[in-house]
Amino acid sequence: MAESATDKSAQKSASLLEKLNLQERGWKFYAAASIPPIVVASLALWYYSSSRDGETGASKDDKKKGKRKAKKSKKSTKAADESTAASSAAAGGSAADAAAGASGSVDKPATTSVGGDDEESPESMTDAQIAALDNVALKKLAQSLKSRGNKFFQARRYPKAIELYTQALRFDKDPVFYSNRAACYAAESDHDQVIADCTSALKLEPRYVKALMRRAQANESTERFRDSLYDFTTACILEDFNNTLAATSAERVLKKLAEAEARERIEKREPRLPSKSFISGYLNSFRSCGDEAIAADGEQLGEADTLYNEALSFVALQDYAKGITSIDKAVAAIEEAGTTDGVLRADDIYSLSGMFCFLKSSLDMSAARLDKALELNPKHVRSLLRKANLFTEKRDLDMVSQLLELACEVEPENAEAFFQKGQVDFLKQDFVEAAKNYERAAGLDPDFVYPRIQLGVVQFKIGKMQDALATFKDAMERFPTRSDLYNYYGEVLAEQGGPDDAITAFEKAVELDQSNPLPYVNQAIAVFQSSGNADKALSLIQAALKVDSECELAVAALSQIYLQLGMFEESLSMLRRAVDLAKSEEEMVSAITFRETTAAQYRFMKEHPDLLNKMMGAMQ
């Protein structure tokens, strides 16, 4: 069963590996390995969470608004706020403050009526006349036009306000005028013009938060989510992570972007198997994939049973693609015959096929094959357990519990069933009950190593470290050649804070099985955490990828280390790879989220290199 999600009340800045949800979770183990937060990848998580903490007292924005309310009528402030509420929150002022410059000064709008369109103004001046004016005169006339534009804006006569801001720009290319005109276009839902004007404003004043917020909102409205995310992210950084609206808006846009892309990718993607290491982890939850078909004396196996045995052989060799081919042929042979008469392992054939469909994320087909197996044999425990896995993926833990209880009724001494019950308890974070089921499974089958691994993990989770170490020590005496046992023992040691002992355990795991990528990755993470030896860490991860080029944990860890080394392009390449490798829509959303967060902040660093130290300081 998949490992439970990181508790939201835990660390504010969760590691990339945890948030990517790409650890080798299989259906089984607690993976403790992680890398500390780094500036770029975890920055968004930091300001998303910290922005929600808020201040208990009045904010700077509230204080500014209070002062303005003493000088303006509530009516005029409310009218302006309604026009550009988001800009107001971003810059700490009302929309009536569209006249405010980048420095934050405000031209107070008049409370008198707007007046007619024929009042005297510099609008009729020619370009030649304007060119003859000195700078003081130009700015004075521009401010006059802007002030008139503000009055029309408050009166919601946006076309006239646009005309006056446009005239003001003839006299002075002030970024505030572009932003004010953008506010008018926003009120009329002309999002493309909003983007154009805010872009012009930002070319003149790259740190103009109000223009960034307006452009971000327009980009969001036109589903340019990546550009919107960048603008919201930039606004948040520029305001020292105190802009709550920018932070929550970035989170909202990020969710839209990731979910839309993941949904589209999943719809178009052909079913495929996950990494070998993931499949091996899943299979380790079972004592076997199925019982071999054996012909009676003097008889030969039929085509379907022969193909089924062939599939089992390929699975044992970890040649899963050939195993799928064989089991698909076995199912086809039964269906072409139109009967299961004479097929010795028909239930196992459909069950194994259902398992492979599940691993390929073809959940509907998996359910159909497993239901067929249970139709042929309602007491087929292996199919009940696999169906429980299927409903775990669907987050229906009540159905999972029902299926596991049924399996225990059919075979009260089935160690696999109690192990899976422990996994459900683990997901529910009922660690005491999980420990009971793991102990029961270990007692029923002394040769089943994984209940012992999970028992040690649960004991560690509930603070019984000495019991956990004793459980692992006993398991290592019973199973001295099990690489995976040493690997997970190392993870517990790493989580406890003993990197040297953890590295020793990972080295032992690699020594016992050089085809398992996980201890390479875990060792790399421990080395990088404890000593900062990037060369050795990268070498170990590359070794893991040589063993299994699609190992999700290796790809995630590599992207994290690249980020900490400032190798942003390489990190983004790995994050794109992580998206491709995601097994489910949920995992893909997580991977896309981190790819886009990292990309947005990397873009900020390239476009605002002078503010890099500000980012670094905020993370300290």
Coordinates of C-alpha atoms in Angstrom, one line a residue:
M1 CA 0.0 0.0 0.0
A2 CA 1.2 3.5 -0.8
E3 CA 2.9 5.4 1.9
S4 CA 0.7 8.0 3.7
A5 CA 1.1 11.6 2.6
T6 CA 3.2 13.9 4.7
D7 CA 1.1 15.5 7.5
K8 CA 0.4 19.1 6.7
S9 CA 1.1 20.1 10.2
A10 CA 4.7 18.9 9.9
Q11 CA 7.6 21.0 8.7
K12 CA 6.7 24.1 6.8
S13 CA 9.4 23.5 4.3
A14 CA 9.0 19.8 3.4
S15 CA 11.7 18.3 1.3
L16 CA 11.3 17.9 -2.4
L17 CA 11.4 14.2 -2.2
E18 CA 8.4 14.1 0.2
K19 CA 6.4 16.6 -1.8
L20 CA 7.1 15.1 -5.1
N21 CA 5.7 11.9 -3.7
L22 CA 8.2 10.0 -5.8
Q23 CA 9.8 7.9 -3.0
E24 CA 9.8 4.1 -3.7
R25 CA 6.6 3.5 -1.8
G26 CA 5.4 0.4 -3.5
W27 CA 2.7 -1.0 -1.2
K28 CA 4.9 -1.5 1.7
F29 CA 7.6 0.5 3.2
Y30 CA 8.3 3.7 5.1
A31 CA 10.9 5.6 3.2
A32 CA 12.7 8.0 5.6
A33 CA 15.3 9.4 3.2
S34 CA 15.0 13.1 2.4
I35 CA 17.2 16.1 1.7
P36 CA 16.9 19.4 3.6
P37 CA 15.0 22.2 1.9
I38 CA 16.9 24.3 -0.6
V39 CA 16.4 27.9 -1.6
V40 CA 14.7 27.4 -5.0
A41 CA 12.6 24.3 -4.8
S42 CA 11.3 24.8 -1.3
L43 CA 10.9 28.6 -1.5
A44 CA 7.3 28.6 -2.7
L45 CA 6.3 26.1 0.0
W46 CA 8.0 28.4 2.6
Y47 CA 6.1 31.5 1.6
Y48 CA 2.8 29.6 1.0
S49 CA 2.8 28.3 4.5
S50 CA 4.3 31.3 6.2
S51 CA 1.9 33.6 4.5
R52 CA -0.9 31.7 6.1
D53 CA 0.5 32.1 9.6
G54 CA -0.1 35.9 9.3
E55 CA 0.3 38.5 12.0
T56 CA -2.0 38.8 14.9
G57 CA -1.8 42.6 14.9
A58 CA -2.7 45.1 12.2
S59 CA -0.7 44.6 9.0
K60 CA 1.0 47.4 7.1
D61 CA -1.7 47.3 4.5
D62 CA -4.4 47.7 7.2
K63 CA -2.5 50.7 8.7
K64 CA -2.2 52.4 5.3
K65 CA -5.9 51.8 4.6
G66 CA -6.8 53.3 8.0
K67 CA -4.9 56.5 7.3
R68 CA -6.6 56.8 3.9
K69 CA -10.1 56.3 5.4
A70 CA -9.5 59.3 7.6
K71 CA -9.0 61.4 4.5
K72 CA -11.5 59.9 2.0
S73 CA -15.1 59.0 2.1
K74 CA -16.0 55.3 2.5
K75 CA -18.0 55.6 -0.7
S76 CA -15.1 56.6 -3.0
T77 CA -12.7 54.1 -1.4
K78 CA -15.2 51.3 -1.8
A79 CA -15.9 52.1 -5.5
A80 CA -12.3 52.0 -6.3
D81 CA -11.6 48.9 -4.3
E82 CA -14.3 47.0 -6.2
S83 CA -12.7 47.9 -9.5
T84 CA -9.3 46.4 -8.7
A85 CA -9.5 44.6 -5.4
A86 CA -6.6 42.3 -6.1
S87 CA -4.3 45.2 -7.0
S88 CA -5.4 46.9 -3.8
A89 CA -4.3 44.0 -1.6
A90 CA -1.0 43.6 -3.5
A91 CA 0.1 47.2 -3.2
G92 CA -1.4 48.0 0.2
G93 CA -3.8 50.7 -1.2
S94 CA -7.2 51.1 -2.8
A95 CA -7.8 50.9 -6.5
A96 CA -8.3 54.7 -6.3
D97 CA -4.6 54.8 -5.7
A98 CA -4.0 53.9 -9.3
A99 CA -2.4 57.3 -9.4
A100 CA 0.3 56.1 -7.0
G101 CA 3.8 55.9 -8.4
A102 CA 6.3 53.1 -7.8
S103 CA 7.4 54.9 -4.7
G104 CA 3.9 54.5 -3.2
S105 CA 2.9 58.2 -3.2
V106 CA -0.7 58.9 -3.8
D107 CA -2.6 61.6 -5.7
K108 CA -5.9 62.0 -3.8
P109 CA -8.8 61.9 -6.2
A110 CA -11.3 64.7 -6.0
T111 CA -14.6 64.1 -4.4
T112 CA -16.4 66.5 -6.8
S113 CA -18.2 65.4 -9.9
V114 CA -16.3 64.3 -12.9
G115 CA -17.3 67.2 -15.1
G116 CA -17.9 67.4 -18.9
D117 CA -15.6 66.1 -21.6
D118 CA -15.1 69.5 -23.1
E119 CA -13.2 71.1 -20.2
E120 CA -9.8 72.7 -21.1
S121 CA -6.9 70.2 -21.3
P122 CA -3.6 69.6 -23.1
E123 CA -5.1 66.9 -25.2
S124 CA -5.2 69.0 -28.3
M125 CA -1.5 69.7 -28.2
T126 CA 0.5 68.4 -31.2
D127 CA 3.6 66.2 -30.9
A128 CA 5.7 69.2 -32.0
Q129 CA 4.2 71.3 -29.2
I130 CA 4.8 68.6 -26.7
A131 CA 8.4 68.2 -27.8
A132 CA 9.1 71.9 -27.1
L133 CA 8.1 71.6 -23.4
D134 CA 10.7 71.2 -20.7
N135 CA 10.6 68.3 -18.3
V136 CA 8.9 70.1 -15.5
A137 CA 6.0 71.2 -17.8
L138 CA 5.7 67.7 -19.3
K139 CA 5.3 66.1 -15.9
K140 CA 2.9 68.8 -14.7
L141 CA 0.6 68.3 -17.7
A142 CA 0.9 64.5 -17.5
Q143 CA -0.1 64.6 -13.8
S144 CA -3.1 66.8 -14.7
L145 CA -4.3 64.3 -17.3
K146 CA -3.7 61.4 -14.9
S147 CA -5.7 63.1 -12.2
R148 CA -8.6 63.6 -14.6
G149 CA -8.3 60.0 -15.6
N150 CA -8.5 59.0 -12.0
K151 CA -11.8 60.8 -11.6
F152 CA -13.3 59.1 -14.6
F153 CA -12.0 55.8 -13.3
Q154 CA -13.8 56.3 -10.0
A155 CA -16.9 57.2 -11.9
R156 CA -16.5 53.9 -13.8
R157 CA -16.3 55.7 -17.1
Y158 CA -13.5 53.6 -18.2
P159 CA -13.2 54.5 -21.9
K160 CA -12.7 58.2 -21.0
A161 CA -10.2 57.2 -18.3
I162 CA -8.3 55.2 -20.8
E163 CA -8.3 58.1 -23.2
L164 CA -6.9 60.4 -20.5
Y165 CA -4.2 58.0 -19.4
T166 CA -3.2 57.5 -23.0
Q167 CA -2.9 61.3 -23.4
A168 CA -0.8 61.4 -20.2
L169 CA 1.6 58.9 -21.7
R170 CA 2.3 61.3 -24.5
F171 CA 3.8 63.7 -22.0
D172 CA 5.5 61.2 -19.7
K173 CA 6.2 57.5 -20.0
D174 CA 5.4 56.9 -16.4
P175 CA 4.8 53.2 -15.4
V176 CA 1.9 54.3 -13.2
F177 CA 0.0 55.6 -16.2
Y178 CA 0.4 52.2 -17.9
S179 CA -0.8 50.5 -14.8
N180 CA -3.7 52.8 -14.3
R181 CA -4.8 52.2 -17.9
A182 CA -4.4 48.5 -17.3
A183 CA -6.8 48.8 -14.4
C184 CA -9.4 50.3 -16.8
Y185 CA -8.9 47.5 -19.2
A186 CA -9.2 45.0 -16.4
A187 CA -12.6 46.5 -15.4
E188 CA -13.7 45.9 -19.0
S189 CA -12.2 42.4 -19.1
D190 CA -9.8 43.3 -21.9
H191 CA -7.1 41.0 -20.5
D192 CA -4.7 41.2 -23.5
Q193 CA -4.5 45.0 -23.1
V194 CA -4.0 44.6 -19.4
I195 CA -1.0 42.3 -20.1
A196 CA 0.4 44.7 -22.7
D197 CA 0.1 47.8 -20.5
C198 CA 1.5 46.0 -17.3
T199 CA 4.4 44.7 -19.4
S200 CA 5.2 48.3 -20.5
A201 CA 5.0 49.4 -16.9
L202 CA 7.3 46.7 -15.8
K203 CA 9.9 47.5 -18.5
L204 CA 10.1 50.9 -16.9
E205 CA 9.9 49.7 -13.3
P206 CA 10.6 45.9 -12.9
R207 CA 9.7 45.9 -9.2
Y208 CA 6.3 47.5 -9.7
V209 CA 4.2 45.1 -7.6
K210 CA 0.8 46.5 -8.5
A211 CA 1.6 46.0 -12.2
L212 CA 2.8 42.5 -11.5
M213 CA -0.4 41.6 -9.7
R214 CA -2.6 43.1 -12.5
R215 CA -0.7 41.2 -15.1
A216 CA -0.8 38.0 -13.1
Q217 CA -4.6 38.2 -12.8
A218 CA -5.0 38.9 -16.5
N219 CA -2.7 36.0 -17.3
E220 CA -4.7 33.7 -15.0
S221 CA -8.0 34.9 -16.6
T222 CA -6.6 34.0 -20.1
E223 CA -5.3 30.6 -18.7
R224 CA -1.7 31.7 -19.2
F225 CA -1.0 29.9 -15.9
R226 CA 2.8 29.7 -16.2
D227 CA 3.2 33.4 -16.8
S228 CA 0.6 34.1 -14.0
L229 CA 2.6 32.0 -11.6
Y230 CA 5.8 33.8 -12.4
D231 CA 4.2 37.2 -11.7
F232 CA 2.6 36.1 -8.5
T233 CA 5.9 34.5 -7.4
T234 CA 7.8 37.6 -8.2
A235 CA 5.4 39.9 -6.3
C236 CA 5.6 37.6 -3.3
I237 CA 9.4 37.7 -3.3
L238 CA 9.6 41.5 -3.9
E239 CA 7.3 42.1 -0.8
D240 CA 9.4 39.9 1.5
F241 CA 6.8 37.1 1.5
N242 CA 4.3 39.3 3.3
N243 CA 1.9 39.6 0.4
T244 CA -0.7 37.1 1.4
L245 CA -2.8 37.6 -1.8
A246 CA 0.3 36.9 -4.0
A247 CA 1.1 33.8 -2.1
T248 CA -2.4 32.3 -2.1
S249 CA -2.9 33.3 -5.7
A250 CA 0.3 31.6 -6.7
E251 CA -0.8 28.5 -5.0
R252 CA -4.2 28.6 -6.7
V253 CA -2.6 29.1 -10.1
L254 CA -0.1 26.4 -9.5
K255 CA -2.9 24.0 -8.7
K256 CA -4.8 24.9 -11.9
L257 CA -1.7 24.5 -14.0
A258 CA -0.6 21.2 -12.5
E259 CA -4.0 19.6 -12.5
A260 CA -4.8 20.7 -16.1
E261 CA -1.5 19.4 -17.4
A262 CA -1.7 16.1 -15.4
R263 CA -5.3 15.5 -16.6
E264 CA -4.3 16.0 -20.2
R265 CA -1.2 13.8 -19.9
I266 CA -3.1 11.0 -18.2
E267 CA -5.8 11.0 -20.9
K268 CA -3.3 10.8 -23.7
R269 CA -0.8 8.5 -22.1
E270 CA -0.6 4.9 -23.1
P271 CA -0.7 2.5 -20.1
R272 CA 2.9 1.5 -19.1
L273 CA 4.7 -0.2 -16.3
P274 CA 6.4 1.8 -13.6
S275 CA 10.1 1.3 -12.7
K276 CA 11.4 -2.2 -12.0
S277 CA 12.3 -1.1 -8.4
F278 CA 8.7 0.0 -7.9
I279 CA 7.3 -3.3 -9.2
S280 CA 9.7 -5.3 -7.1
G281 CA 8.6 -3.4 -4.1
Y282 CA 5.0 -4.1 -4.8
L283 CA 5.6 -7.8 -5.4
N284 CA 7.4 -8.1 -2.1
S285 CA 4.1 -7.5 -0.4
F286 CA 3.2 -11.0 -1.5
R287 CA 4.7 -14.3 -0.8
S288 CA 4.4 -15.3 -4.4
C289 CA 2.7 -14.2 -7.7
G290 CA 0.8 -17.4 -8.0
D291 CA 1.0 -21.2 -7.9
E292 CA 2.5 -22.9 -10.8
A293 CA 0.2 -25.0 -13.0
I294 CA 1.1 -28.7 -12.8
A295 CA -0.4 -31.3 -15.1
A296 CA -1.6 -34.6 -13.8
D297 CA 0.4 -37.7 -14.5
G298 CA 0.3 -38.6 -18.1
E299 CA -1.3 -35.3 -19.2
Q300 CA 0.0 -32.1 -20.8
L301 CA -0.8 -28.6 -19.8
G302 CA -3.1 -26.6 -22.1
E303 CA -2.0 -23.4 -23.9
A304 CA -3.3 -21.0 -21.2
D305 CA -1.6 -22.8 -18.3
T306 CA 1.6 -23.1 -20.2
L307 CA 1.6 -19.4 -20.9
Y308 CA 0.8 -18.7 -17.3
N309 CA 3.8 -20.7 -16.1
E310 CA 5.9 -18.8 -18.6
A311 CA 4.7 -15.5 -17.2
L312 CA 5.6 -16.6 -13.7
S313 CA 9.1 -17.4 -14.9
F314 CA 9.6 -14.0 -16.5
V315 CA 8.3 -12.3 -13.3
A316 CA 10.9 -14.2 -11.3
L317 CA 13.6 -12.9 -13.6
Q318 CA 12.2 -9.4 -13.3
D319 CA 11.5 -9.3 -17.0
Y320 CA 8.1 -7.8 -16.4
A321 CA 7.4 -6.8 -20.0
K322 CA 7.7 -10.4 -21.2
G323 CA 5.6 -11.5 -18.3
I324 CA 2.8 -9.2 -19.4
T325 CA 3.0 -10.5 -22.9
S326 CA 2.7 -14.1 -21.7
I327 CA -0.2 -13.5 -19.4
D328 CA -2.1 -11.5 -22.0
K329 CA -1.7 -14.4 -24.4
A330 CA -3.0 -16.8 -21.7
V331 CA -6.1 -14.6 -21.2
A332 CA -6.6 -14.4 -24.9
A333 CA -6.4 -18.2 -25.2
I334 CA -9.1 -18.7 -22.6
E335 CA -11.4 -16.1 -24.2
E336 CA -10.9 -17.5 -27.7
A337 CA -11.9 -20.9 -26.4
G338 CA -14.9 -19.4 -24.7
T339 CA -14.5 -21.6 -21.7
T340 CA -12.2 -22.2 -18.7
D341 CA -12.8 -26.0 -18.9
G342 CA -9.5 -27.8 -18.7
V343 CA -7.6 -24.7 -17.5
L344 CA -6.0 -25.5 -14.2
R345 CA -5.2 -22.0 -13.1
A346 CA -7.9 -19.8 -14.7
D347 CA -8.4 -17.8 -11.5
D348 CA -4.6 -17.2 -11.2
I349 CA -4.4 -16.2 -14.8
Y350 CA -7.0 -13.5 -14.5
S351 CA -5.7 -12.4 -11.2
L352 CA -2.1 -12.0 -12.5
S353 CA -3.4 -10.1 -15.5
G354 CA -5.4 -7.9 -13.1
M355 CA -2.2 -7.2 -11.1
F356 CA -0.3 -6.1 -14.2
C357 CA -3.2 -3.9 -15.3
F358 CA -3.1 -2.3 -11.9
L359 CA 0.6 -1.7 -12.1
K360 CA 0.1 0.0 -15.5
S361 CA -2.6 2.2 -13.9
S362 CA -5.3 0.6 -16.0
L363 CA -7.6 0.5 -13.0
D364 CA -10.9 -0.3 -14.8
M365 CA -9.3 -3.2 -16.7
S366 CA -7.6 -4.4 -13.5
A367 CA -11.0 -4.4 -11.6
A368 CA -12.6 -6.4 -14.5
R369 CA -9.9 -9.1 -14.5
L370 CA -9.8 -9.4 -10.7
D371 CA -13.6 -9.7 -10.6
K372 CA -13.4 -12.4 -13.2
A373 CA -10.9 -14.3 -11.0
L374 CA -13.2 -14.0 -8.0
E375 CA -16.2 -15.1 -10.2
L376 CA -14.2 -18.2 -11.0
N377 CA -13.1 -18.7 -7.4
P378 CA -14.8 -16.5 -4.8
K379 CA -12.3 -17.7 -2.2
H380 CA -9.2 -16.7 -4.2
V381 CA -7.3 -14.9 -1.5
R382 CA -4.6 -13.5 -3.8
S383 CA -7.3 -11.8 -5.9
L384 CA -8.9 -10.3 -2.7
L385 CA -5.6 -8.9 -1.7
R386 CA -4.9 -7.4 -5.1
K387 CA -8.4 -5.9 -5.2
A388 CA -7.7 -4.4 -1.9
N389 CA -4.6 -2.7 -3.4
L390 CA -6.8 -1.4 -6.2
F391 CA -9.2 0.2 -3.8
T392 CA -6.3 1.6 -1.8
E393 CA -5.3 3.5 -5.0
K394 CA -8.9 4.7 -5.2
R395 CA -8.7 5.9 -1.6
D396 CA -11.6 3.7 -0.5
L397 CA -10.1 2.4 2.7
D398 CA -13.5 1.1 3.9
M399 CA -13.7 -1.3 0.9
V400 CA -10.1 -2.2 1.5
S401 CA -10.8 -3.2 5.0
Q402 CA -13.8 -5.3 3.9
L403 CA -11.8 -7.2 1.4
L404 CA -9.0 -7.9 3.8
E405 CA -11.5 -9.1 6.5
L406 CA -13.0 -11.4 3.9
A407 CA -9.5 -12.7 3.0
C408 CA -8.9 -13.4 6.7
E409 CA -12.2 -15.3 7.0
V410 CA -11.3 -17.5 4.0
E411 CA -7.7 -18.1 5.2
P412 CA -7.4 -17.2 9.0
E413 CA -3.7 -18.1 8.9
N414 CA -2.7 -16.1 5.8
A415 CA 0.3 -14.0 6.7
E416 CA -0.1 -11.8 3.6
A417 CA -3.6 -10.8 4.6
F418 CA -2.5 -9.7 8.1
F419 CA 0.5 -7.8 6.6
Q420 CA -1.8 -5.9 4.3
K421 CA -4.1 -5.1 7.2
G422 CA -1.1 -3.7 8.9
Q423 CA -0.5 -1.5 5.9
V424 CA -4.0 -0.1 6.0
D425 CA -3.5 0.7 9.7
F426 CA -0.2 2.4 8.7
L427 CA -2.0 4.5 6.2
K428 CA -4.5 5.5 8.8
Q429 CA -1.6 6.3 11.2
D430 CA -2.9 3.8 13.7
F431 CA 0.6 2.5 14.4
V432 CA -0.3 0.5 17.5
E433 CA -2.8 -1.6 15.6
A434 CA -0.4 -1.8 12.6
A435 CA 2.2 -3.3 14.9
K436 CA -0.2 -6.0 16.1
N437 CA -1.0 -7.0 12.5
Y438 CA 2.7 -7.0 11.5
E439 CA 3.5 -9.2 14.5
R440 CA 0.7 -11.6 13.6
A441 CA 1.9 -11.8 10.0
A442 CA 5.5 -12.5 11.2
G443 CA 4.3 -15.1 13.6
L444 CA 2.3 -16.9 10.9
D445 CA 5.1 -16.9 8.4
P446 CA 8.6 -16.7 9.9
D447 CA 10.1 -16.6 6.4
F448 CA 8.2 -13.4 5.4
V449 CA 10.7 -10.6 5.9
Y450 CA 8.5 -7.5 5.2
P451 CA 6.2 -7.7 8.3
R452 CA 9.4 -7.5 10.3
I453 CA 10.7 -4.5 8.4
Q454 CA 7.4 -2.7 8.8
L455 CA 7.2 -3.6 12.5
G456 CA 10.6 -2.0 13.1
V457 CA 9.5 1.1 11.2
V458 CA 6.3 1.3 13.3
Q459 CA 8.2 1.0 16.5
F460 CA 10.4 3.8 15.4
K461 CA 7.4 5.9 14.5
I462 CA 5.9 5.6 17.9
G463 CA 9.2 6.4 19.6
K464 CA 10.3 2.9 20.7
M465 CA 13.7 3.2 19.1
Q466 CA 15.3 0.4 21.1
D467 CA 12.5 -2.0 20.2
A468 CA 12.9 -1.0 16.6
L469 CA 16.6 -1.6 16.6
A470 CA 16.0 -5.0 18.3
T471 CA 13.4 -5.9 15.6
F472 CA 15.8 -5.1 12.8
K473 CA 18.7 -6.9 14.5
D474 CA 16.6 -10.0 14.9
A475 CA 15.5 -9.8 11.3
M476 CA 19.1 -9.4 10.0
E477 CA 20.1 -12.6 11.9
R478 CA 17.2 -14.4 10.3
F479 CA 17.7 -12.9 6.8
P480 CA 21.4 -12.1 6.6
T481 CA 21.4 -11.9 2.8
R482 CA 18.4 -9.6 2.3
S483 CA 19.6 -6.4 0.7
D484 CA 16.2 -4.7 1.1
L485 CA 16.3 -5.3 4.9
Y486 CA 19.6 -3.4 5.3
N487 CA 18.3 -0.7 3.0
Y488 CA 15.2 0.1 5.2
Y489 CA 17.2 -0.4 8.4
G490 CA 19.5 2.3 7.0
E491 CA 16.6 4.6 6.4
V492 CA 15.5 4.3 10.0
L493 CA 19.0 5.1 11.1
A494 CA 19.2 8.1 8.8
E495 CA 15.9 9.4 10.2
Q496 CA 17.2 9.0 13.7
G497 CA 20.1 11.2 12.8
G498 CA 22.9 8.6 12.6
P499 CA 24.3 9.2 9.1
D500 CA 27.5 7.1 9.5
D501 CA 25.6 4.0 10.7
A502 CA 23.0 4.6 8.0
I503 CA 25.7 4.8 5.3
T504 CA 27.2 1.5 6.5
A505 CA 23.8 -0.1 6.3
F506 CA 23.3 1.2 2.7
E507 CA 26.7 0.0 1.7
K508 CA 25.9 -3.5 3.0
A509 CA 22.6 -3.4 1.1
V510 CA 24.5 -2.6 -2.1
E511 CA 27.1 -5.3 -1.4
L512 CA 24.3 -7.9 -1.1
D513 CA 22.4 -6.8 -4.2
Q514 CA 23.9 -4.5 -6.7
S515 CA 20.8 -4.6 -8.9
N516 CA 18.7 -2.7 -6.3
P517 CA 18.8 1.0 -7.0
L518 CA 17.3 2.2 -3.7
P519 CA 20.3 1.7 -1.4
Y520 CA 22.5 3.6 -3.9
V521 CA 20.1 6.6 -3.8
N522 CA 19.7 6.5 0.0
Q523 CA 23.4 6.3 0.5
A524 CA 23.8 9.3 -1.9
I525 CA 21.3 11.3 0.1
A526 CA 23.0 10.4 3.5
V527 CA 26.4 11.3 2.1
F528 CA 25.3 14.6 0.7
Q529 CA 23.5 15.5 4.0
S530 CA 26.3 14.6 6.3
S531 CA 29.4 15.7 4.3
G532 CA 28.2 17.7 1.3
N533 CA 30.3 15.4 -0.9
A534 CA 28.5 16.2 -4.1
D535 CA 30.8 14.1 -6.4
K536 CA 30.2 10.9 -4.4
A537 CA 26.5 11.6 -4.1
L538 CA 26.1 12.1 -7.8
S539 CA 28.2 9.1 -8.6
L540 CA 26.0 6.9 -6.4
I541 CA 22.8 8.2 -8.0
Q542 CA 24.2 7.7 -11.5
A543 CA 24.9 4.1 -10.4
A544 CA 21.3 3.7 -9.3
L545 CA 20.1 5.0 -12.7
K546 CA 22.4 2.6 -14.5
V547 CA 20.7 -0.2 -12.6
D548 CA 17.2 1.2 -13.2
S549 CA 16.9 4.2 -15.5
E550 CA 13.3 4.8 -14.4
C551 CA 13.9 4.8 -10.7
E552 CA 11.6 7.6 -9.5
L553 CA 13.5 8.1 -6.2
A554 CA 16.8 8.5 -8.1
V555 CA 15.4 11.1 -10.5
A556 CA 13.9 13.1 -7.6
A557 CA 17.1 13.0 -5.5
L558 CA 19.2 14.0 -8.5
S559 CA 17.0 17.0 -9.2
Q560 CA 17.3 18.0 -5.5
I561 CA 21.1 17.8 -5.4
Y562 CA 21.4 19.6 -8.7
L563 CA 19.4 22.4 -7.2
Q564 CA 21.6 22.7 -4.1
L565 CA 24.6 22.9 -6.4
G566 CA 23.0 25.7 -8.4
M567 CA 22.7 23.5 -11.5
F568 CA 19.2 24.7 -12.3
E569 CA 18.9 23.6 -15.9
E570 CA 20.0 20.1 -14.9
S571 CA 17.6 20.1 -12.1
L572 CA 14.7 21.1 -14.3
S573 CA 15.6 18.4 -16.7
M574 CA 15.3 15.8 -13.9
L575 CA 12.0 17.4 -12.8
R576 CA 10.6 17.0 -16.3
R577 CA 11.7 13.4 -16.2
A578 CA 9.9 13.0 -12.9
V579 CA 6.7 14.2 -14.5
D580 CA 7.1 11.6 -17.3
L581 CA 7.7 8.8 -14.7
A582 CA 4.7 9.7 -12.5
K583 CA 2.5 6.6 -12.1
S584 CA -0.8 8.3 -11.2
E585 CA -2.5 11.6 -11.8
E586 CA -1.9 12.6 -8.2
E587 CA 1.8 11.9 -8.4
M588 CA 2.0 13.8 -11.7
V589 CA 0.3 16.8 -10.1
S590 CA 3.0 16.8 -7.4
A591 CA 5.8 16.5 -9.9
I592 CA 4.4 19.3 -12.1
T593 CA 4.0 21.5 -9.1
F594 CA 7.7 21.3 -8.2
R595 CA 8.8 21.6 -11.8
E596 CA 6.8 24.8 -12.2
T597 CA 7.7 26.2 -8.8
T598 CA 11.4 25.7 -9.5
A599 CA 11.1 27.1 -13.1
A600 CA 9.2 30.2 -11.9
Q601 CA 11.8 31.0 -9.2
Y602 CA 14.7 30.2 -11.5
R603 CA 13.3 32.7 -14.0
F604 CA 13.1 35.2 -11.2
M605 CA 16.7 34.7 -10.4
K606 CA 17.7 35.2 -14.0
E607 CA 15.6 38.3 -14.4
H608 CA 16.4 39.8 -11.0
P609 CA 19.9 38.6 -10.1
D610 CA 20.3 41.6 -7.8
L611 CA 17.6 40.2 -5.5
L612 CA 19.2 36.7 -5.1
N613 CA 20.6 37.7 -1.7
K614 CA 17.2 38.8 -0.6
M615 CA 15.8 35.3 -1.4
M616 CA 18.7 33.7 0.4
G617 CA 18.1 35.8 3.5
A618 CA 14.4 35.0 3.6
M619 CA 15.2 31.3 3.8
Q620 CA 17.5 31.7 6.8

